Coordinates of C-alpha atoms in Angstrom, one line a residue:
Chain A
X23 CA 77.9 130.8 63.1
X24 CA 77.0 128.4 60.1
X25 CA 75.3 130.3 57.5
X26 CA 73.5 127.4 55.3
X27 CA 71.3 127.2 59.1
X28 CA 68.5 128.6 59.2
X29 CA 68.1 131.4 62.2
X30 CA 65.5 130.1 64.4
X31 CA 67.2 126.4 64.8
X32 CA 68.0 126.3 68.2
X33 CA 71.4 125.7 70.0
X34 CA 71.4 121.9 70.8
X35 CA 71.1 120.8 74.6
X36 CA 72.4 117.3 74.3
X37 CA 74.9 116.8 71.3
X38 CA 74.3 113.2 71.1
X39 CA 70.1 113.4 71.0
X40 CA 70.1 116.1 68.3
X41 CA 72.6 114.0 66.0
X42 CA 69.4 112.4 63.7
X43 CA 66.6 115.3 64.3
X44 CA 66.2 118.1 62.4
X45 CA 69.4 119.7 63.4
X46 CA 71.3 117.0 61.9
X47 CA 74.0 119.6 60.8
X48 CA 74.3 121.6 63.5
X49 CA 74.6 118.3 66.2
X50 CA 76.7 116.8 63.9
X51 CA 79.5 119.8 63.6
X52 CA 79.1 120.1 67.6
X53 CA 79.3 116.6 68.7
X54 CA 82.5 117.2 66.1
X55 CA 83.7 120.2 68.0
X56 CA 83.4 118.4 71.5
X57 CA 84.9 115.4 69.7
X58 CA 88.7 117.2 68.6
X59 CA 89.0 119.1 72.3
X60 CA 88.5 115.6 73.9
X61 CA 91.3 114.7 72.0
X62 CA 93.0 117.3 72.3
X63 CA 93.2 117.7 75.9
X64 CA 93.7 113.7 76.2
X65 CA 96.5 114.3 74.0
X66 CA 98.3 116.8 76.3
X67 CA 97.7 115.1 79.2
X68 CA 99.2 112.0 77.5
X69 CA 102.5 114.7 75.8
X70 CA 102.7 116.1 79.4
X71 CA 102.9 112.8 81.4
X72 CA 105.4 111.4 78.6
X73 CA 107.7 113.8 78.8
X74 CA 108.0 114.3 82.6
X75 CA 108.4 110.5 83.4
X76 CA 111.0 110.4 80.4
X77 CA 113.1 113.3 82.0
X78 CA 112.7 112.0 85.4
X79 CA 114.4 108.6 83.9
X80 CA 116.7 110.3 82.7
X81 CA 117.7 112.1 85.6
X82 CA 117.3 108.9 88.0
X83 CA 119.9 106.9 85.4
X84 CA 122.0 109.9 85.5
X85 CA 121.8 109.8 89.2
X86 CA 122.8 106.5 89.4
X87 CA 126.0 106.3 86.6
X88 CA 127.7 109.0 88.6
X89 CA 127.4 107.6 91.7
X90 CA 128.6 103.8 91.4
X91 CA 128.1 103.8 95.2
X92 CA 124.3 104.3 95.3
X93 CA 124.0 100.7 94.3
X94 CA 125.9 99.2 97.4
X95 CA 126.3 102.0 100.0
X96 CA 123.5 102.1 102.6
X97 CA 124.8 105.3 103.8
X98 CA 124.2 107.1 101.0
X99 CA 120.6 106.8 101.1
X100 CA 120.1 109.1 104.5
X101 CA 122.1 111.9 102.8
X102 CA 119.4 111.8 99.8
X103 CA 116.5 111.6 101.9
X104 CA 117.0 112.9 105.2
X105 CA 116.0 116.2 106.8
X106 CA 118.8 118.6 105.1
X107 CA 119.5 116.8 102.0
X108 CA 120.4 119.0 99.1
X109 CA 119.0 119.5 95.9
X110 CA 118.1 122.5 94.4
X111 CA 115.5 124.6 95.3
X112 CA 114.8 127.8 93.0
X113 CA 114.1 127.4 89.3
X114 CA 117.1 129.1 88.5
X115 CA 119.2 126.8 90.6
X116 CA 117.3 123.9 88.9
X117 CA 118.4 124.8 85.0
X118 CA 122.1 125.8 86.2
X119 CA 122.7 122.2 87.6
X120 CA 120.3 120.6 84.9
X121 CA 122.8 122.0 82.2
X122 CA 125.5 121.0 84.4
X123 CA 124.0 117.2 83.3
X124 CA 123.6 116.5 87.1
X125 CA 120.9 113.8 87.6
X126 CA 119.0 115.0 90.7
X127 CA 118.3 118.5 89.1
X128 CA 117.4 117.2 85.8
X129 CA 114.7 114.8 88.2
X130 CA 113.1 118.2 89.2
X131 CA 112.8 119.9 85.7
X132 CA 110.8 116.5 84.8
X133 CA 108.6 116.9 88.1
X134 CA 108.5 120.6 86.4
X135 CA 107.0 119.5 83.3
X136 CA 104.4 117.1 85.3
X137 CA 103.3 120.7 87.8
X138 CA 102.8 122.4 85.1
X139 CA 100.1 119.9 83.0
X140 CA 97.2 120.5 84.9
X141 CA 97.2 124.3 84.9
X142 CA 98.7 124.0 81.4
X143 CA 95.5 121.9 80.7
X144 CA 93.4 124.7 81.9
X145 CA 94.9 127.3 79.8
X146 CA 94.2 125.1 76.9
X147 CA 90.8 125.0 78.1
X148 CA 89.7 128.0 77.9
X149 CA 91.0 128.2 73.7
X150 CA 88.6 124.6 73.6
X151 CA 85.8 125.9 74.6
X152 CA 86.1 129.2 72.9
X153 CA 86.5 127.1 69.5
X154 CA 83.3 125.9 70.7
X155 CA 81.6 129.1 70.9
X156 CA 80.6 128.5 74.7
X157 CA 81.2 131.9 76.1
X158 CA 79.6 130.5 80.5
X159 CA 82.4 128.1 80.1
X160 CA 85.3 130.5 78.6
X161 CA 84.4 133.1 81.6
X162 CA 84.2 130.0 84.4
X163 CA 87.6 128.6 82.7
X164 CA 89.5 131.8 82.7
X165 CA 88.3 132.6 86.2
X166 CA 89.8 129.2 87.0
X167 CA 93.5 130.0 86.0
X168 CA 93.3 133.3 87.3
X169 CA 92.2 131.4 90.4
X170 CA 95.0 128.6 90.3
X171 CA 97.7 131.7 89.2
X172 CA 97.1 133.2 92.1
X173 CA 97.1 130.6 94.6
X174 CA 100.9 130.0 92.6
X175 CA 101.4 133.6 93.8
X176 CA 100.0 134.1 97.2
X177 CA 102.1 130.5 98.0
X178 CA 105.1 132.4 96.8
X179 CA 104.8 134.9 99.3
X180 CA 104.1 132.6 102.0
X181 CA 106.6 129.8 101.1
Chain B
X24 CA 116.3 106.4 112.1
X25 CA 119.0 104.3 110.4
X26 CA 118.8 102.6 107.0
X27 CA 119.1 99.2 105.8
X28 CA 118.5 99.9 101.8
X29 CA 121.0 101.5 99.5
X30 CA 119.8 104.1 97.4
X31 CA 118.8 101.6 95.0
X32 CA 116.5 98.9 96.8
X33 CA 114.9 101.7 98.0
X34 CA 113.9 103.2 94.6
X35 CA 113.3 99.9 93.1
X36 CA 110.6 99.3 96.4
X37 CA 109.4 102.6 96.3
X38 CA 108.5 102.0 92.4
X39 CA 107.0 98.7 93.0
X40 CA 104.8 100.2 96.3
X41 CA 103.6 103.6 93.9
X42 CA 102.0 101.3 90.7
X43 CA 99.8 100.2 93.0
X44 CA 99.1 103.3 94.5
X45 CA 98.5 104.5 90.7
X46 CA 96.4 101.4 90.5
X47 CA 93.6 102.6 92.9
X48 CA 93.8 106.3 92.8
X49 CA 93.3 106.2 89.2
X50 CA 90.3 103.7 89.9
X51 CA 88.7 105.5 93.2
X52 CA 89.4 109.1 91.8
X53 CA 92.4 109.6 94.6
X54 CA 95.5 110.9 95.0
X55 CA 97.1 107.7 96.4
X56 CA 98.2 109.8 99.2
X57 CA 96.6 107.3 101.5
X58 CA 99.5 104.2 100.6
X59 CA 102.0 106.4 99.4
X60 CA 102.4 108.5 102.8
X61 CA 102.3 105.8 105.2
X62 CA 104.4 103.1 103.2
X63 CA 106.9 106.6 103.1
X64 CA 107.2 107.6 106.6
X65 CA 106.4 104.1 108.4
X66 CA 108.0 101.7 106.4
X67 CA 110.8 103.6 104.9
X68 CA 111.6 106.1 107.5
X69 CA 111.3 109.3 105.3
X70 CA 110.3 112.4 107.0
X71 CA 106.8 113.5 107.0
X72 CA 107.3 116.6 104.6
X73 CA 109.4 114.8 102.5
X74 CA 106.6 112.1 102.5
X75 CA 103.6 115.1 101.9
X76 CA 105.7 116.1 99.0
X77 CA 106.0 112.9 97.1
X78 CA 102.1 112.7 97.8
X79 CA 101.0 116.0 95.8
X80 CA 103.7 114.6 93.0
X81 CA 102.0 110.9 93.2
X82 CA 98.5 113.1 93.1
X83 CA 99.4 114.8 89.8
X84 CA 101.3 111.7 88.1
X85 CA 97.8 110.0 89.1
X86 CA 95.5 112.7 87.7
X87 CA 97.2 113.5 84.2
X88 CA 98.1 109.7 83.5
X89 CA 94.5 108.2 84.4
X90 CA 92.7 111.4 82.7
X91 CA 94.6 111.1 79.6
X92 CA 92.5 107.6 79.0
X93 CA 89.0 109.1 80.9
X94 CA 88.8 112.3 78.6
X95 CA 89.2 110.2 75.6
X96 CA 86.6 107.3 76.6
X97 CA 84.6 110.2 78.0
X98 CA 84.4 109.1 81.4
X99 CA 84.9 112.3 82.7
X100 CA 82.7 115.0 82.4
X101 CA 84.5 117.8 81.8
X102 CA 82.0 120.6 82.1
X103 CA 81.1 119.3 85.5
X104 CA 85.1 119.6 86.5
X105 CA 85.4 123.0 85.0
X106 CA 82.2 124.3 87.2
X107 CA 83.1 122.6 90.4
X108 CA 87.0 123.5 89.9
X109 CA 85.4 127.2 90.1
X110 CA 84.9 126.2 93.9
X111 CA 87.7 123.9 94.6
X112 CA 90.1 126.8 93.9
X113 CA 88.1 129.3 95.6
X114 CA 88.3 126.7 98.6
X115 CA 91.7 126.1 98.5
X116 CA 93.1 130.2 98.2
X117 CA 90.5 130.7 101.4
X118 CA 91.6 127.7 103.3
X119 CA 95.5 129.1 102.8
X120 CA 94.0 132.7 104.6
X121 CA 92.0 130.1 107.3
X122 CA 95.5 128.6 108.0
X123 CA 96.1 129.0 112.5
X124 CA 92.8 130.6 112.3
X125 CA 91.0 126.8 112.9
X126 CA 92.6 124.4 114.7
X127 CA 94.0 121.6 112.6
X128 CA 92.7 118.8 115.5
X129 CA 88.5 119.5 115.2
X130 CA 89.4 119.8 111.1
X131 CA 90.5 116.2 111.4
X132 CA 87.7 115.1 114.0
X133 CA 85.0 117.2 111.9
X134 CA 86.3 115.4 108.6
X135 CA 87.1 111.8 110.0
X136 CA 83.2 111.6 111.2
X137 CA 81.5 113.5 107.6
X138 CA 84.2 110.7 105.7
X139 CA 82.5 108.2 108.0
X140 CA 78.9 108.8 107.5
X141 CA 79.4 109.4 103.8
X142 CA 80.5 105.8 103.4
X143 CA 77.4 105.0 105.3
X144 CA 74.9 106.8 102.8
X145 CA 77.4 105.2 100.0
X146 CA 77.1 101.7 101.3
X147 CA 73.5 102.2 101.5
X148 CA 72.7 103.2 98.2
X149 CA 75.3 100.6 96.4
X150 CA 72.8 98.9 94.6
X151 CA 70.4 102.1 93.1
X152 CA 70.4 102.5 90.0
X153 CA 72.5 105.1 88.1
X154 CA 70.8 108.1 86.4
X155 CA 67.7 107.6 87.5
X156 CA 64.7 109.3 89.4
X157 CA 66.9 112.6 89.6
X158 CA 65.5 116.0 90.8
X159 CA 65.7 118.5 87.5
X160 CA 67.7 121.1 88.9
X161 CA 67.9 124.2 86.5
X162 CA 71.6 125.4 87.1
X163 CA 72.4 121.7 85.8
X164 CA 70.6 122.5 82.8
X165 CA 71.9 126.0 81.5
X166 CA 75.3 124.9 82.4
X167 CA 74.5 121.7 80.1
X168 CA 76.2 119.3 82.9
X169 CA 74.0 115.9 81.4
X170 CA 75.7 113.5 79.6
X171 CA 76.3 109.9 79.0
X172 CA 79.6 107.5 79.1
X173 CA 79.6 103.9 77.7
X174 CA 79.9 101.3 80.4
X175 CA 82.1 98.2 79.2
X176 CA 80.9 96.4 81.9
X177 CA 77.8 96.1 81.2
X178 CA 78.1 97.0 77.1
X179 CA 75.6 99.5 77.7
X180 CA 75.6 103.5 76.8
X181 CA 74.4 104.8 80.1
X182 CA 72.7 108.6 79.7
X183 CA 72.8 110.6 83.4
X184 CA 71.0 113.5 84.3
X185 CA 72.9 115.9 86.7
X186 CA 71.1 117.5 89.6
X187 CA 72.3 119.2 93.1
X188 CA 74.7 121.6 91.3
X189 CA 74.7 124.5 94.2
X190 CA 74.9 121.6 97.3
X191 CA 77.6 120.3 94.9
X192 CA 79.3 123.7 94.7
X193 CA 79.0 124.4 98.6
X194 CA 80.9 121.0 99.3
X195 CA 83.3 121.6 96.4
X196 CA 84.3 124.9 98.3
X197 CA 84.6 123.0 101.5
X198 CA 86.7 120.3 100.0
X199 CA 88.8 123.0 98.4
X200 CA 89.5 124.7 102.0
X201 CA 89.9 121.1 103.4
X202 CA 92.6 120.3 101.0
X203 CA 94.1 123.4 101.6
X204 CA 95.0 123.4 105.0
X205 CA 95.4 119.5 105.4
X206 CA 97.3 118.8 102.3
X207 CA 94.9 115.7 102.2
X208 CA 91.7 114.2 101.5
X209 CA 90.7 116.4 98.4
X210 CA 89.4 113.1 96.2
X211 CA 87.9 111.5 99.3
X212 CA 85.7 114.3 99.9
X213 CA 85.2 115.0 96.0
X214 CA 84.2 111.4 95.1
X215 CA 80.8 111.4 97.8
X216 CA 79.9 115.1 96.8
X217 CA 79.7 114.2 93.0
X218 CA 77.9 110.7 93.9
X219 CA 75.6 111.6 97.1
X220 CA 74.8 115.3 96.3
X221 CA 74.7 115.3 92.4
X222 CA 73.8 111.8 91.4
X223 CA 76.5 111.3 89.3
X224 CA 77.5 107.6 88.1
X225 CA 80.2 106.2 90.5
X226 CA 82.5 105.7 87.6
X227 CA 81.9 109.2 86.4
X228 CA 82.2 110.9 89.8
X229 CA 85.8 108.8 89.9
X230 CA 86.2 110.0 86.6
X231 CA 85.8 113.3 87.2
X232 CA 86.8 113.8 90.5
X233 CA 90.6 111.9 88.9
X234 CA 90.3 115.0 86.1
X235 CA 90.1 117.6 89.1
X236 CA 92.9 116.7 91.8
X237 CA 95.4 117.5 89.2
X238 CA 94.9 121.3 89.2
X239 CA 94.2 121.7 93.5
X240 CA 97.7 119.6 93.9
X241 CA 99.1 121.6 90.8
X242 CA 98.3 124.7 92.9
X243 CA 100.0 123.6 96.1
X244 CA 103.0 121.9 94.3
X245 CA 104.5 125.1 93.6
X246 CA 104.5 126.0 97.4
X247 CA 105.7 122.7 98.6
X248 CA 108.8 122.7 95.6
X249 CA 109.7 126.4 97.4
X250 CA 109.9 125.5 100.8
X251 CA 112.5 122.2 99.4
X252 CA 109.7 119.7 100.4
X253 CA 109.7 117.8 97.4
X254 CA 113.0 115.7 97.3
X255 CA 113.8 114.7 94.1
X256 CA 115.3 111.3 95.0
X257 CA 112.0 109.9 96.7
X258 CA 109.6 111.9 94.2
X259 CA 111.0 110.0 91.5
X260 CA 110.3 106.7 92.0
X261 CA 107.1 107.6 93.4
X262 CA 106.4 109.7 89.9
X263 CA 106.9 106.5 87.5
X264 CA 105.4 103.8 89.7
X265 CA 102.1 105.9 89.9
X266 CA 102.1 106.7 86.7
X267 CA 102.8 103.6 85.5
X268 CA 100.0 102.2 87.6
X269 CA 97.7 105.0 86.6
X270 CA 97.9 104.0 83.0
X271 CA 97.2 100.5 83.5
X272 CA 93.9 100.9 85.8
X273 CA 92.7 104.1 83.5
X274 CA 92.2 100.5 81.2
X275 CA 90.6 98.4 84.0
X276 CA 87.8 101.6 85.5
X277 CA 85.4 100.5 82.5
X278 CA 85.6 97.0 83.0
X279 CA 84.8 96.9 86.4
X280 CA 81.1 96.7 87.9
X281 CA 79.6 99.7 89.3
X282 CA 78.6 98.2 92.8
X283 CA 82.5 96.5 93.3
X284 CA 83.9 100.1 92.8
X285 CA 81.7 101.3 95.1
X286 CA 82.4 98.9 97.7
X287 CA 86.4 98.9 97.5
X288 CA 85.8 103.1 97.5
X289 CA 83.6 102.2 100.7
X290 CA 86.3 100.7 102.7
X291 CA 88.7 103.1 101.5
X292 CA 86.3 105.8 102.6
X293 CA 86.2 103.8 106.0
X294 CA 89.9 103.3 106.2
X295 CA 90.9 107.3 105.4
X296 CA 87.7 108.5 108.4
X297 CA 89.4 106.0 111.1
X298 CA 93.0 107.7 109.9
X299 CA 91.7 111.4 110.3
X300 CA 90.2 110.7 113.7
X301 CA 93.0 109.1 115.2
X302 CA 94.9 112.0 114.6
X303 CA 92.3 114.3 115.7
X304 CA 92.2 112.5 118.8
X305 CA 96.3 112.3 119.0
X306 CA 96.5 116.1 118.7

C-alpha cells in the first residue's frame, strides 16, 4: 500500500465522498485507479467492436466482388440463407477458407473477434481490479470466467 | 418459402431493420432479439435457427458497442454487473442441465405473466424518485455496490444507494436459467430485477443490465456457431446495423428523461409478456 499514509486511515467506502476529507490522498489515487480501468475496459470494448465490424466488411465486400450475381440474382439468396447453406463450421475450417480470401469465412472470423469481447472483457477484469487491490472482486471475477469457460465447454460437448 | 430480394436488397434491409434494433436495445438494456427475430423469420423468411443465431450476434454487437460509451460516462455500475454476472452464469450452466427436464410451454406461460406483472409494478412506480428512501442492506455495503452517474437530462449528479442484493441475486439466477433454455428474454428479466428489487436508477439498471447480456450471449454463441446456426450471410448485416445503432443511442440514454425510458421499456415489457404467452398457449 502507500507508505507516506498513515496506518489507521481507513479504506474509503465511496471514492467520490472521500476526495476533499482527510483522506485526500488516498480517494484521490483510488478515484484515479477506478478512473484508468473505466477506460480501459471502454477502450476494449470500443478495439473489440472496431475490429469485428471492420472484418465483417471486409468479408461482406469480399462476398459481394466475387459474386457479381448477388446483386441481381434472386436465387442466390435461398442458397445463402436457407436450411443447408454452407459456410464453415469449425474454427479450423474458418481460417483455411479465411486465408483462402473467401468472403463468407472471413465474415465469421469478424463475428469471432465480436464472441470473444465480452469474455475477453472479463479476463481483463479480473487484472483491473487486482491493480485495484480489491481481492472480493478478483475472487467473484475469476469465478466468473471459470463460470463462462465452462459453459464454452459443457456447450462443446453438447453441440 | 420463395424469395423476391437478391442477396443484396436483403442485406441492405436487414442493415437498415438492425440500427434500429441497436437503437433500443442499447437504450432499454436488450438484446434486440425482440425486432430482430421477427422482422428475420416473418418478413424475410429466414429459418428460426438461423434467425436465433443472428439474435445472440445482434445481443453482443449491442452489448460491447453501447457499453463502450456507458463504462466511460459511468452509467454502468460495474461492480453491480460483476456480482450479479456471478448468478447469471450459474443460471445459465444449470438451465443447460434443466434442458427436457421442464417443459419449454409453462416456462413461457410462467415468464409471459411475471414479464407482465413486472410492467405493472414498473408503470406504477414511474414517477418515484431515484435513490431514495432505500432499505440499507449490508451485502450492498461490503461489496461497495453505491454509486452515482451524472444525468444530462436533468444536469444533475444523481448519488444511489443499492439495496435488495440477495432478492437481486435469486432473480439473476433465474434469469440466467431462463436465458438458457429459451435463448431469450435475458435483458427483459434483468432490467425489472435491477429496478424493482434493488432500486437501481432506470438508466443505470439499462446500463448495467446492457454491460451484462454480452457475456450470457458470449456463452451461448459458441454453442450456437457449432451446431452451424449462425449463418454468416444474415449475421452480417444484422452485426453492423446494431452496432451502428448501438453507438448512436449509447449518445441519446443520458439525454433522455428518466420516466420516458421507463415508459417505452413498459410497453416493451408489455409487448415481449403477450409474445411469450402466445406461445405458451400455441405449444
Amino acid at each position: 500500500m502507500n507508505p507516506e499514509v498513515p496506518a489507521p486511515t481507513p479504506e474509503p467506502d465511496h471514492p467520490k465522498e472521500v476526495g476533499n476529507a482527510v483522506g485526500a490522498e488516498v480517494g484521490d489515487d483510488v478515484e484515479n485507479k477506478v478512473r484508468t480501468v473505466e477506460i480501459l475496459i471502454s477502450n476494449l470494448l470500443r478495439g473489440g467492436v472496431v475490429l469485428s465490424m471492420l472484418t465483417v466488411l471486409l468479408g461482406t465486400v469480399l462476398s459481394f466482388i466475387h459474386h457479381p450475381d448477388y446483386t441481381t440474382s434472386k436465387e442466390e439468396l435461398a442458397l445463402l440463407t436457407q436450411p443447408g447453406a454452407t459456410f464453415p463450421h469449425s474454427i479450423m475450417e474458418v481460417f483455411t477458407d479465411a486465408r483462402a480470401g473467401h468472403g463468407q469465412a472471413i465474415v465469421i472470423v469478424g463475428l469471432v473477434f465480436l464472441i470473444a469481447t465480452p469474455v475477453l472483457r472479463v479476463a481483463i477484469s479480473i487484472f483491473a481490479f487486482m491493480y485495484q487491490h480489491d481481492r472480493a472482486y478478483v475472487v467473484i471475477t475469476t469465478v466468473v470466467l471459470i463460470l463462462l469457460l465452462a459453459s464454452f465447454a459443457l456447450g462443446k460437448v453438447e453441440g | 418459402m420463395s424469395f423476391t430480394m437478391t442477396p443484396l436488397e436483403f442485406s441492405g434491409i436487414t442493415f437498415c431493420v438492425s440500427i434500429g434494433a441497436g437503437v433500443l436495445g442499447s437504450l432499454l438494456g436488450l438484446g434486440g432479439g425482440i425486432i430482430i427475430i421477427p422482422f428475420l423469420t416473418l418478413l424475410m423468411g429466414i429459418d428460426i435457427h438461423y434467425a436465433v443465431g443472428a439474435s445472440i450476434v445482434s445481443v453482443i454487437a449491442t452489448s460491447s458497442g453501447a457499453a463502450a460509451a456507458y463504462v466511460r460516462e459511468r452509467m454502468t455500475n460495474m461492480r453491480v454487473a460483476m456480482v450479479l454476472e456471478l448468478a447469471t452464469t450459474t443460471g445459465a450452466l444449470t438451465g443447460a442441465y434443466l434442458a427436457g427436464v421442464i417443459p419449454v410451454r409453462w416456462l413461457y406461460i410462467t415468464f409471459g405473466v411475471v414479464l407482465g406483472y413486472s410492467a405493472l409494478i414498473m408503470y406504477r412506480k414511474r414517477h418515484q424518485k431515484e435513490g431514495e428512501d432505500v432499505a440499507p442492506d449490508a451485502l450492498a455495503d461490503w461489496l461497495r455496490l453505491h454509486d452515482s452517474y451524472f444525468d444530462e437530462a436533468t444536469g444533475k449528479t444523481i448519488a444511489y444507494r443499492v439495496t435488495g442484493t440477495k432478492l437481486g441475486l435469486v432473480l439473476m439466477y433465474i434469469a440466467g436459467i431462463v436465458s438458457g433454455l429459451l435463448g431469450i428474454g435475458s435483458g427483459a428479466l434483468k432490467v425489472p430485477a435491477m429496478d424493482i428489487a434493488m432500486r437501481l436508477p432506470i438508466k443505470v439498471s439499462s446500463a448495467t443490465s446492457n454491460f451484462m447480456i454480452g457475456v450470457t450471449a458470449a456463452a451461448s454463441a459458441g454453442v450456437y456457431f457449432a451446431r452451424g446456426e449462425i449463418d454468416p450471410f444474415v449475421a452480417a448485416p444484422v452485426m453492423v446495423g446494431v452496432l451502428v445503432g448501438a453507438t448512436a443511442g449509447s449518445k441519446l440514454l443520458g439525454k433522455i428523461n428518466s420516466v420516458w425510458i421507463r415508459t417505452i421499456f413498459v410497453v416493451v415489457l408489455l409487448y415481449i409478456s403477450l409474445q411469450m404467452l402466445l406461445k405458451g398457449a400455441h405449444g
